[in-house]
CSV table of C-alpha atoms in Angstrom, one decimal:
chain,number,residue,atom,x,y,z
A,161,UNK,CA,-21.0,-31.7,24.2
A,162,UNK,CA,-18.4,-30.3,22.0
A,163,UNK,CA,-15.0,-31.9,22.4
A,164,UNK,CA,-12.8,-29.7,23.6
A,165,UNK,CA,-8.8,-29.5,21.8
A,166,UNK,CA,-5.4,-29.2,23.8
A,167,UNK,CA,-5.4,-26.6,22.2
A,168,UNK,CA,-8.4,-24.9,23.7
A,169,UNK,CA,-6.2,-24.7,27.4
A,170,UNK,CA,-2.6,-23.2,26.1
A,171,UNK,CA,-2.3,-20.0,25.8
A,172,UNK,CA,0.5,-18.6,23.5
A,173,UNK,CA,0.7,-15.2,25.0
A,174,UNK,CA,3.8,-16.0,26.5
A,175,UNK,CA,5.7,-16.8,23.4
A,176,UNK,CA,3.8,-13.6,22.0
A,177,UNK,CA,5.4,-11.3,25.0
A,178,UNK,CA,8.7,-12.6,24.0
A,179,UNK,CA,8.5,-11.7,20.4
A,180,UNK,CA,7.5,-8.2,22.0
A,181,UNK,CA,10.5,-8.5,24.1
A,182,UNK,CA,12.2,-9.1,21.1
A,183,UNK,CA,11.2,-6.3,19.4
A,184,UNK,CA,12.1,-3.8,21.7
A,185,UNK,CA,15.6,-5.0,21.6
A,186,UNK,CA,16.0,-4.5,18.2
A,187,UNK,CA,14.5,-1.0,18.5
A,188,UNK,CA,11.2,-1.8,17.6
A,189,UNK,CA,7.5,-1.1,18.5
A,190,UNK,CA,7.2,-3.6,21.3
A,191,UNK,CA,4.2,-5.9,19.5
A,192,UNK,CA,4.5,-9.5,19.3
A,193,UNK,CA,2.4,-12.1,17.5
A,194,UNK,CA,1.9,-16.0,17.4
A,195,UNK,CA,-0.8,-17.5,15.1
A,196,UNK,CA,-1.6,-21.4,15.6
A,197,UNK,CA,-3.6,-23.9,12.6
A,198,UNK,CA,-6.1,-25.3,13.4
A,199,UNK,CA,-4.7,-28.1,16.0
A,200,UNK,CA,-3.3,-25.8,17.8
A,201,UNK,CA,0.0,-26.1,16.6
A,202,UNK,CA,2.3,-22.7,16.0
A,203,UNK,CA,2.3,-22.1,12.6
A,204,UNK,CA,4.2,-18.4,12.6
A,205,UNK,CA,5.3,-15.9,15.6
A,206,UNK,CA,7.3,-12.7,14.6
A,207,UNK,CA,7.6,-9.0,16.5
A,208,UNK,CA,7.5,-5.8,14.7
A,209,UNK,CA,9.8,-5.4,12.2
A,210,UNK,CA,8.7,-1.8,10.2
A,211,UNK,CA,12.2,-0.1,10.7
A,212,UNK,CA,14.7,-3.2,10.3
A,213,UNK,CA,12.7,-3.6,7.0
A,214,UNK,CA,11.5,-0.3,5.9
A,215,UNK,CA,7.8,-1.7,5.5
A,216,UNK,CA,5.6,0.2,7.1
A,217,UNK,CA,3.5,-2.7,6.6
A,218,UNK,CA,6.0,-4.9,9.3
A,219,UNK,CA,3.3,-5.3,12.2
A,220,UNK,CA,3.8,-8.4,14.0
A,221,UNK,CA,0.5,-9.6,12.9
A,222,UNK,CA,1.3,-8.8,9.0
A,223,UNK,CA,4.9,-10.6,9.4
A,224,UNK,CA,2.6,-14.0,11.3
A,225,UNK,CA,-0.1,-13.9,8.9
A,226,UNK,CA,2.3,-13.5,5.7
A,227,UNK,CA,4.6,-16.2,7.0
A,228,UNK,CA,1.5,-19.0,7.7
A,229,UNK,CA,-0.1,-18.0,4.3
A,230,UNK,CA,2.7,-18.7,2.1
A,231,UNK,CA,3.7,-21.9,4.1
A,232,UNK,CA,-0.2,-23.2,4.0
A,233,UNK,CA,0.1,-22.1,0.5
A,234,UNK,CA,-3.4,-20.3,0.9
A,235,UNK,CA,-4.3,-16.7,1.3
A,236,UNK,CA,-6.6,-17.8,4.0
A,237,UNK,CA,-6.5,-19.6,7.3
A,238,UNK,CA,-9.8,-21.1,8.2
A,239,UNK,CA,-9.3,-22.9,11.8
A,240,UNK,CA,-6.3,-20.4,12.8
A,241,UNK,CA,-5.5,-18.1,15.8
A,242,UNK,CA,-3.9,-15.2,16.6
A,243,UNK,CA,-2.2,-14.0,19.9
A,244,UNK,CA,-1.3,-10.3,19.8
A,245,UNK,CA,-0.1,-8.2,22.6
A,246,UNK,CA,-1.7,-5.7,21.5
A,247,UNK,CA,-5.1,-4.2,20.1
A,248,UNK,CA,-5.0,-4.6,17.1
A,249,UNK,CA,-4.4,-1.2,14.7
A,250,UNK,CA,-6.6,-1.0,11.2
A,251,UNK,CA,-4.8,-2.3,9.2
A,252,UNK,CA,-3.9,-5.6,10.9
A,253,UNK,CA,-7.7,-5.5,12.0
A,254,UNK,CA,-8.7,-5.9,8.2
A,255,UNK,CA,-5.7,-8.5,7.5
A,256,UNK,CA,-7.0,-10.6,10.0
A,257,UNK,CA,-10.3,-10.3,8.6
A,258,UNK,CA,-8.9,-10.9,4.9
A,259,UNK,CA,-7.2,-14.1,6.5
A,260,UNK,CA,-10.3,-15.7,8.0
A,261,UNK,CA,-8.8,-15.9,11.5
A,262,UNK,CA,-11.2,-17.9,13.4
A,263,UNK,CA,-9.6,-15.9,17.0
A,264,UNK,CA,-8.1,-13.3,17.9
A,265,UNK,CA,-6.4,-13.5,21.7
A,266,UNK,CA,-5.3,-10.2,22.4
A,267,UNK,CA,-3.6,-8.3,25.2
A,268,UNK,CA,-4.1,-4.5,25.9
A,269,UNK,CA,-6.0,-2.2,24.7
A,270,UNK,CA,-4.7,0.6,22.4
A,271,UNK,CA,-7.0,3.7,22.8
A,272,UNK,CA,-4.4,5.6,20.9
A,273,UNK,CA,-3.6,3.5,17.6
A,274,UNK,CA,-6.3,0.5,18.4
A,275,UNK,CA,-8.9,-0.1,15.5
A,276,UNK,CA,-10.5,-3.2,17.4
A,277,UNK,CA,-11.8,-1.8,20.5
A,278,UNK,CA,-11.3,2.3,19.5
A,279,UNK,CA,-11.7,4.1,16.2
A,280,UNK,CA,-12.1,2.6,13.0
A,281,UNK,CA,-13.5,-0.4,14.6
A,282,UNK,CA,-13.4,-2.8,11.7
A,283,UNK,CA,-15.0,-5.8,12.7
A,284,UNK,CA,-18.4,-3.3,13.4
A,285,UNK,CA,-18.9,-2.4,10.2
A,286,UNK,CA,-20.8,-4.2,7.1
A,287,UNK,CA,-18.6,-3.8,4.9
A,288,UNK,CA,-15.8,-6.8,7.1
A,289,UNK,CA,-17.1,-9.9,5.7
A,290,UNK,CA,-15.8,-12.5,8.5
A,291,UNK,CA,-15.1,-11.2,11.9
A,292,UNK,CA,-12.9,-13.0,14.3
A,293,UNK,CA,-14.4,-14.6,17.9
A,294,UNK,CA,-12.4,-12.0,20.2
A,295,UNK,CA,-10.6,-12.7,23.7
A,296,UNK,CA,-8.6,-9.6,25.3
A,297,UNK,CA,-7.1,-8.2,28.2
A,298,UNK,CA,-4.8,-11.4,28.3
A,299,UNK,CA,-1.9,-10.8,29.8
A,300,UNK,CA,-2.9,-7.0,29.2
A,301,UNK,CA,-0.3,-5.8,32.5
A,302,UNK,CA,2.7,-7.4,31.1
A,303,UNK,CA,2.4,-6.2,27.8
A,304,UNK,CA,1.5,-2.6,28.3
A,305,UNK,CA,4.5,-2.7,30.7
A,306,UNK,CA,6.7,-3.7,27.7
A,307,UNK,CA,5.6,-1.0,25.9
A,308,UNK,CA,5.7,2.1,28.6
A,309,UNK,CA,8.7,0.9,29.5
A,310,UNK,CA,10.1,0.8,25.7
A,311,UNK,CA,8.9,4.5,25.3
A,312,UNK,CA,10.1,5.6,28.5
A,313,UNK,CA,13.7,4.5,28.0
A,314,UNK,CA,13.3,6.7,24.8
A,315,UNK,CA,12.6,9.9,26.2
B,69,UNK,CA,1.1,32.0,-5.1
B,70,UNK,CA,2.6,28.7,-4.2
B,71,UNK,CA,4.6,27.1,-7.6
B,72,UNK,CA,2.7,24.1,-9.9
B,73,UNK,CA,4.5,21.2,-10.0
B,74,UNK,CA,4.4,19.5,-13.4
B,75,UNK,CA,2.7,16.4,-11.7
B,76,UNK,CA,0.0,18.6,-10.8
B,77,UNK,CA,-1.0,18.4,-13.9
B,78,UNK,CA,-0.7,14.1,-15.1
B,79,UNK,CA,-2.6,12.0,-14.1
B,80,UNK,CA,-1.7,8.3,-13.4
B,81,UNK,CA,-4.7,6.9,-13.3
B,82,UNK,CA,-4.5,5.2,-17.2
B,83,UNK,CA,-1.5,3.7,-15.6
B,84,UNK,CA,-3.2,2.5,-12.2
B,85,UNK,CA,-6.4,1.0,-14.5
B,86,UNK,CA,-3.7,-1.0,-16.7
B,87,UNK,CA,-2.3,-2.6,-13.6
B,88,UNK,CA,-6.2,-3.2,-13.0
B,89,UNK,CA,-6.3,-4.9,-16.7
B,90,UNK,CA,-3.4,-7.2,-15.9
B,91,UNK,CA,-4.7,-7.9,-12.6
B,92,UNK,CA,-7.8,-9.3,-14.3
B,93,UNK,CA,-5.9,-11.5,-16.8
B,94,UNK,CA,-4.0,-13.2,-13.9
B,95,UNK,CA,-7.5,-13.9,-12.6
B,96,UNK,CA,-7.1,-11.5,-9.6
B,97,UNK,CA,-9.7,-8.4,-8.0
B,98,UNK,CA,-8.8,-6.0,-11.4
B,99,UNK,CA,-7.2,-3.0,-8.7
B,100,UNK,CA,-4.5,-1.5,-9.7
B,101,UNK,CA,-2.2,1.6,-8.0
B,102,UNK,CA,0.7,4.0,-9.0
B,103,UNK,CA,2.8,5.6,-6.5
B,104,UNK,CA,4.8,9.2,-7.6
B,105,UNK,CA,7.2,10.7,-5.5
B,106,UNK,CA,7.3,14.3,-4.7
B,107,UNK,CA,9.1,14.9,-8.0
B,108,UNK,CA,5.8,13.1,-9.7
B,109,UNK,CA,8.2,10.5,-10.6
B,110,UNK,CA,6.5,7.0,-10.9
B,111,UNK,CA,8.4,4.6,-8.1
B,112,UNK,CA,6.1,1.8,-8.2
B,113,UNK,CA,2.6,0.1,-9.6
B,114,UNK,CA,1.3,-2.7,-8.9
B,115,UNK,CA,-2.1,-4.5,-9.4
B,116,UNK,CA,-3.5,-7.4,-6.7
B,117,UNK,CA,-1.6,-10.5,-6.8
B,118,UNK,CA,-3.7,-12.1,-3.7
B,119,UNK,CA,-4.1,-15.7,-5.0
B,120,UNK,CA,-1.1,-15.4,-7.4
B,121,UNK,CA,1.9,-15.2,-3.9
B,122,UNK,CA,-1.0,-16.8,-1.7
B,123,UNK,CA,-0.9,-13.4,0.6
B,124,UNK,CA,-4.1,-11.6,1.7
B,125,UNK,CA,-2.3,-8.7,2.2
B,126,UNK,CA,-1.1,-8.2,-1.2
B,127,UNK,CA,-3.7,-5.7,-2.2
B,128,UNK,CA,-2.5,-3.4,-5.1
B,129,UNK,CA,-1.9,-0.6,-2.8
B,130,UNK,CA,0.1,-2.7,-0.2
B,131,UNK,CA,2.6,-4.0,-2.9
B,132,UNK,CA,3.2,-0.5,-4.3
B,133,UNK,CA,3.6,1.3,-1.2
B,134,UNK,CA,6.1,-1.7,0.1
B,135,UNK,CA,8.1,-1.9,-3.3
B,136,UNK,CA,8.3,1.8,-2.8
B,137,UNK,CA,9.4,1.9,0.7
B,138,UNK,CA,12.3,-0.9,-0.2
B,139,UNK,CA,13.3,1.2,-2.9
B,140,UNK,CA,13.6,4.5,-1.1
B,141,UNK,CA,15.0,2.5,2.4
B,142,UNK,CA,12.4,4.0,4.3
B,143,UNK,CA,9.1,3.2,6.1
B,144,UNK,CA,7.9,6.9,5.4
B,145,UNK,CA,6.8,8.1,1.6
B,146,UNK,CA,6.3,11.9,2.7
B,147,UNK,CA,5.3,14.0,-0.5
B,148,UNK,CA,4.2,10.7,-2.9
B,149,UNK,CA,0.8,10.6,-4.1
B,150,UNK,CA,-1.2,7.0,-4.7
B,151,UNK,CA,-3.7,6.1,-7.4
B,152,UNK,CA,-5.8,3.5,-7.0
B,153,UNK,CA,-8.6,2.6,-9.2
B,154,UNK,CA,-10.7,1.5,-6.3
B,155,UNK,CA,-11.4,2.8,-2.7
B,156,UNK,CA,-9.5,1.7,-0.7
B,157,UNK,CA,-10.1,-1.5,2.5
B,158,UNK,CA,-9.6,-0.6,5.8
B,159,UNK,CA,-6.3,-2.4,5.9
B,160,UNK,CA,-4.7,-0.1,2.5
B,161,UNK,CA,-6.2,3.3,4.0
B,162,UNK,CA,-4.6,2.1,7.2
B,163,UNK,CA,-0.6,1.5,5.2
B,164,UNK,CA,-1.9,4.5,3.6
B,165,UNK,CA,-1.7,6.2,6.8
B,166,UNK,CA,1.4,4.5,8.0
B,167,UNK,CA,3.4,5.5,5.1
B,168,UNK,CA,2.3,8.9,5.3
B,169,UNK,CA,1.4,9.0,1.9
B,170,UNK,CA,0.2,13.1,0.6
B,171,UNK,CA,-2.3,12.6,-1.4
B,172,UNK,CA,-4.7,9.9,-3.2
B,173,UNK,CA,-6.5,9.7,-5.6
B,174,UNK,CA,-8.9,7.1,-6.0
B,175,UNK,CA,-11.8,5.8,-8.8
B,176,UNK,CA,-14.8,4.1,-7.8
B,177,UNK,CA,-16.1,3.9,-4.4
B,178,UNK,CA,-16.4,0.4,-3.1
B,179,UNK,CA,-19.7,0.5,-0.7
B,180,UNK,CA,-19.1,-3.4,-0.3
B,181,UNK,CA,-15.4,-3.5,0.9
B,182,UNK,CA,-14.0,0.6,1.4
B,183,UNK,CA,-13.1,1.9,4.3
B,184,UNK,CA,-12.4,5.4,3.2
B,185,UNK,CA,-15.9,6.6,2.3
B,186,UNK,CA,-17.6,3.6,4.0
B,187,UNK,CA,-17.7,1.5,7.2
B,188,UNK,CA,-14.6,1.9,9.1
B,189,UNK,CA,-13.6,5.2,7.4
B,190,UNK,CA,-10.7,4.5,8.8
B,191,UNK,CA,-9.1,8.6,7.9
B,192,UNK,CA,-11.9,9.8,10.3
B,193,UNK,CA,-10.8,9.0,14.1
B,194,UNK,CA,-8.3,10.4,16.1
B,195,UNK,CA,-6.4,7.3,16.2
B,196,UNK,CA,-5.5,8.2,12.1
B,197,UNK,CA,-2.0,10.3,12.8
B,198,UNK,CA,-1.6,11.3,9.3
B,199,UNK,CA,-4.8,12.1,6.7
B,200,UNK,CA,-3.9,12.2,3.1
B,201,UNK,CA,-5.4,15.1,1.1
B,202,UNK,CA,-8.4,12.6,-0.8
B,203,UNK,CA,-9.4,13.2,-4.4
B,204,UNK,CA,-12.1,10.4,-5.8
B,205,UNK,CA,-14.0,9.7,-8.5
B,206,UNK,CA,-11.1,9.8,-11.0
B,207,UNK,CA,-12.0,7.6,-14.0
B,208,UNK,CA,-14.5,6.0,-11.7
B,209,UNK,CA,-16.6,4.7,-14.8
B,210,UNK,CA,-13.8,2.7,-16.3
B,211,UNK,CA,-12.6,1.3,-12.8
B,212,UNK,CA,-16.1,-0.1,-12.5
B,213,UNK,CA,-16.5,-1.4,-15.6
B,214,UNK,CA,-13.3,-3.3,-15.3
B,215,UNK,CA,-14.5,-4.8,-12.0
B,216,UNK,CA,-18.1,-5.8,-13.1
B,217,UNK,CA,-17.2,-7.0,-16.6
B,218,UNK,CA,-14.5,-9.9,-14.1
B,219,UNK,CA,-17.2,-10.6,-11.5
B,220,UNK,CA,-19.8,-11.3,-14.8
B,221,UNK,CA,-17.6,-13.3,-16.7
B,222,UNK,CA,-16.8,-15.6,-13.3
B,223,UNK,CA,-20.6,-16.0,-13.1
């Protein structure tokens, strides 16, 4: 039987909603992110971050898996998970592929932007060379919350 | 009859395949990309520098369209246009997107890693909010060549 890691029982999704949280207080796209190595230690956690620095790049899961890579000094991060709060879009869907995240925890779905679950799907194509093991719906109430009530205070 | 601009008529593409060139000497994917503003003005180029800053994300495209976006304080390039010697991954069509980019132009398709023309075609879905007019094929020949004479001599 496979020994099972401390890690395998913590869930980071809390520290994830709080970088959400985060976000939305600095006027942001209510997304956060946490990525642990491979001992289950945090190695990066940011929120969205596209308008503070005009990158449209800024994802939450761009910002974690940036940060990790150049402190692992490695442009990939065998062993490593992420916690999203959210499906993720395309483009962080094809980073985290790039990456070589081993899994990817995340909370609801996004039928309108997703490109995990919806769409683009790129994990379901030939053409993505290492697709991450995949968890969802975790915590998938408090973080759409988060995010209705970000756009609702808006209109 | 709606008014040429002079940028109409140059192409950036030589440009885009030197970044390709340089890209290859640093021992990096030869793609390279050139980013014009609506005045055809060149803002940025860039070629992949992956291993170089130990970033998966820092594809060609992503460090143009990011250098751009710093430049013009924005996380919107309405009106610029991106050539890229190769098609695009999921995760550049995606910034692509993002950065509401007008038009690209792009070389050689990439069957084993695009996701314009192939797998998660990511312009194609209703979660894509913004489409770039797409013109391909440009230099195509040279692009490839460029890439096949790297993975041949790493053989």
């Amino acid at each position: 039987m496979q020994q099972r890691r401390m890690s395998d029982f913590v869930s980071h999704m809390p520290q994830a909603l709080a970088e959400a949280r985060a976000a939305a207080t600095r006027g942001e796209v209510p997304v956060g992110a946490v990525l642990t190595d491979a001992a289950g230690r945090v190695v990066a956690s940011a929120g969205n971050r596209t308008r503070e620095v005009h990158d449209p790049t800024a994802h939450a899961e761009i910002l974690a898996i940036r940060a990790a890579c150049a402190a692992a000094g490695s442009e990939r991060l065998p062993g490593h998970r992420l916690w999203v709060t959210l499906e993720p879009c395309p483009m962080c869907a094809a980073a985290i592929s790039a990456a070589r995240i081993e899994i990817l925890y995340f909370g609801a779905e996004d039928p309108r932007m997703g490109g995990v679950r919806h769409g683009a799907r790129v994990f379901e194509h030939p053409q993505c060379h290492h697709r991450p093991e995949i968890h969802d719906g975790i915590a998938a109430g408090e973080s759409s919350a988060i995010l209705r009530e970000f756009f609702a205070a808006r209109r």
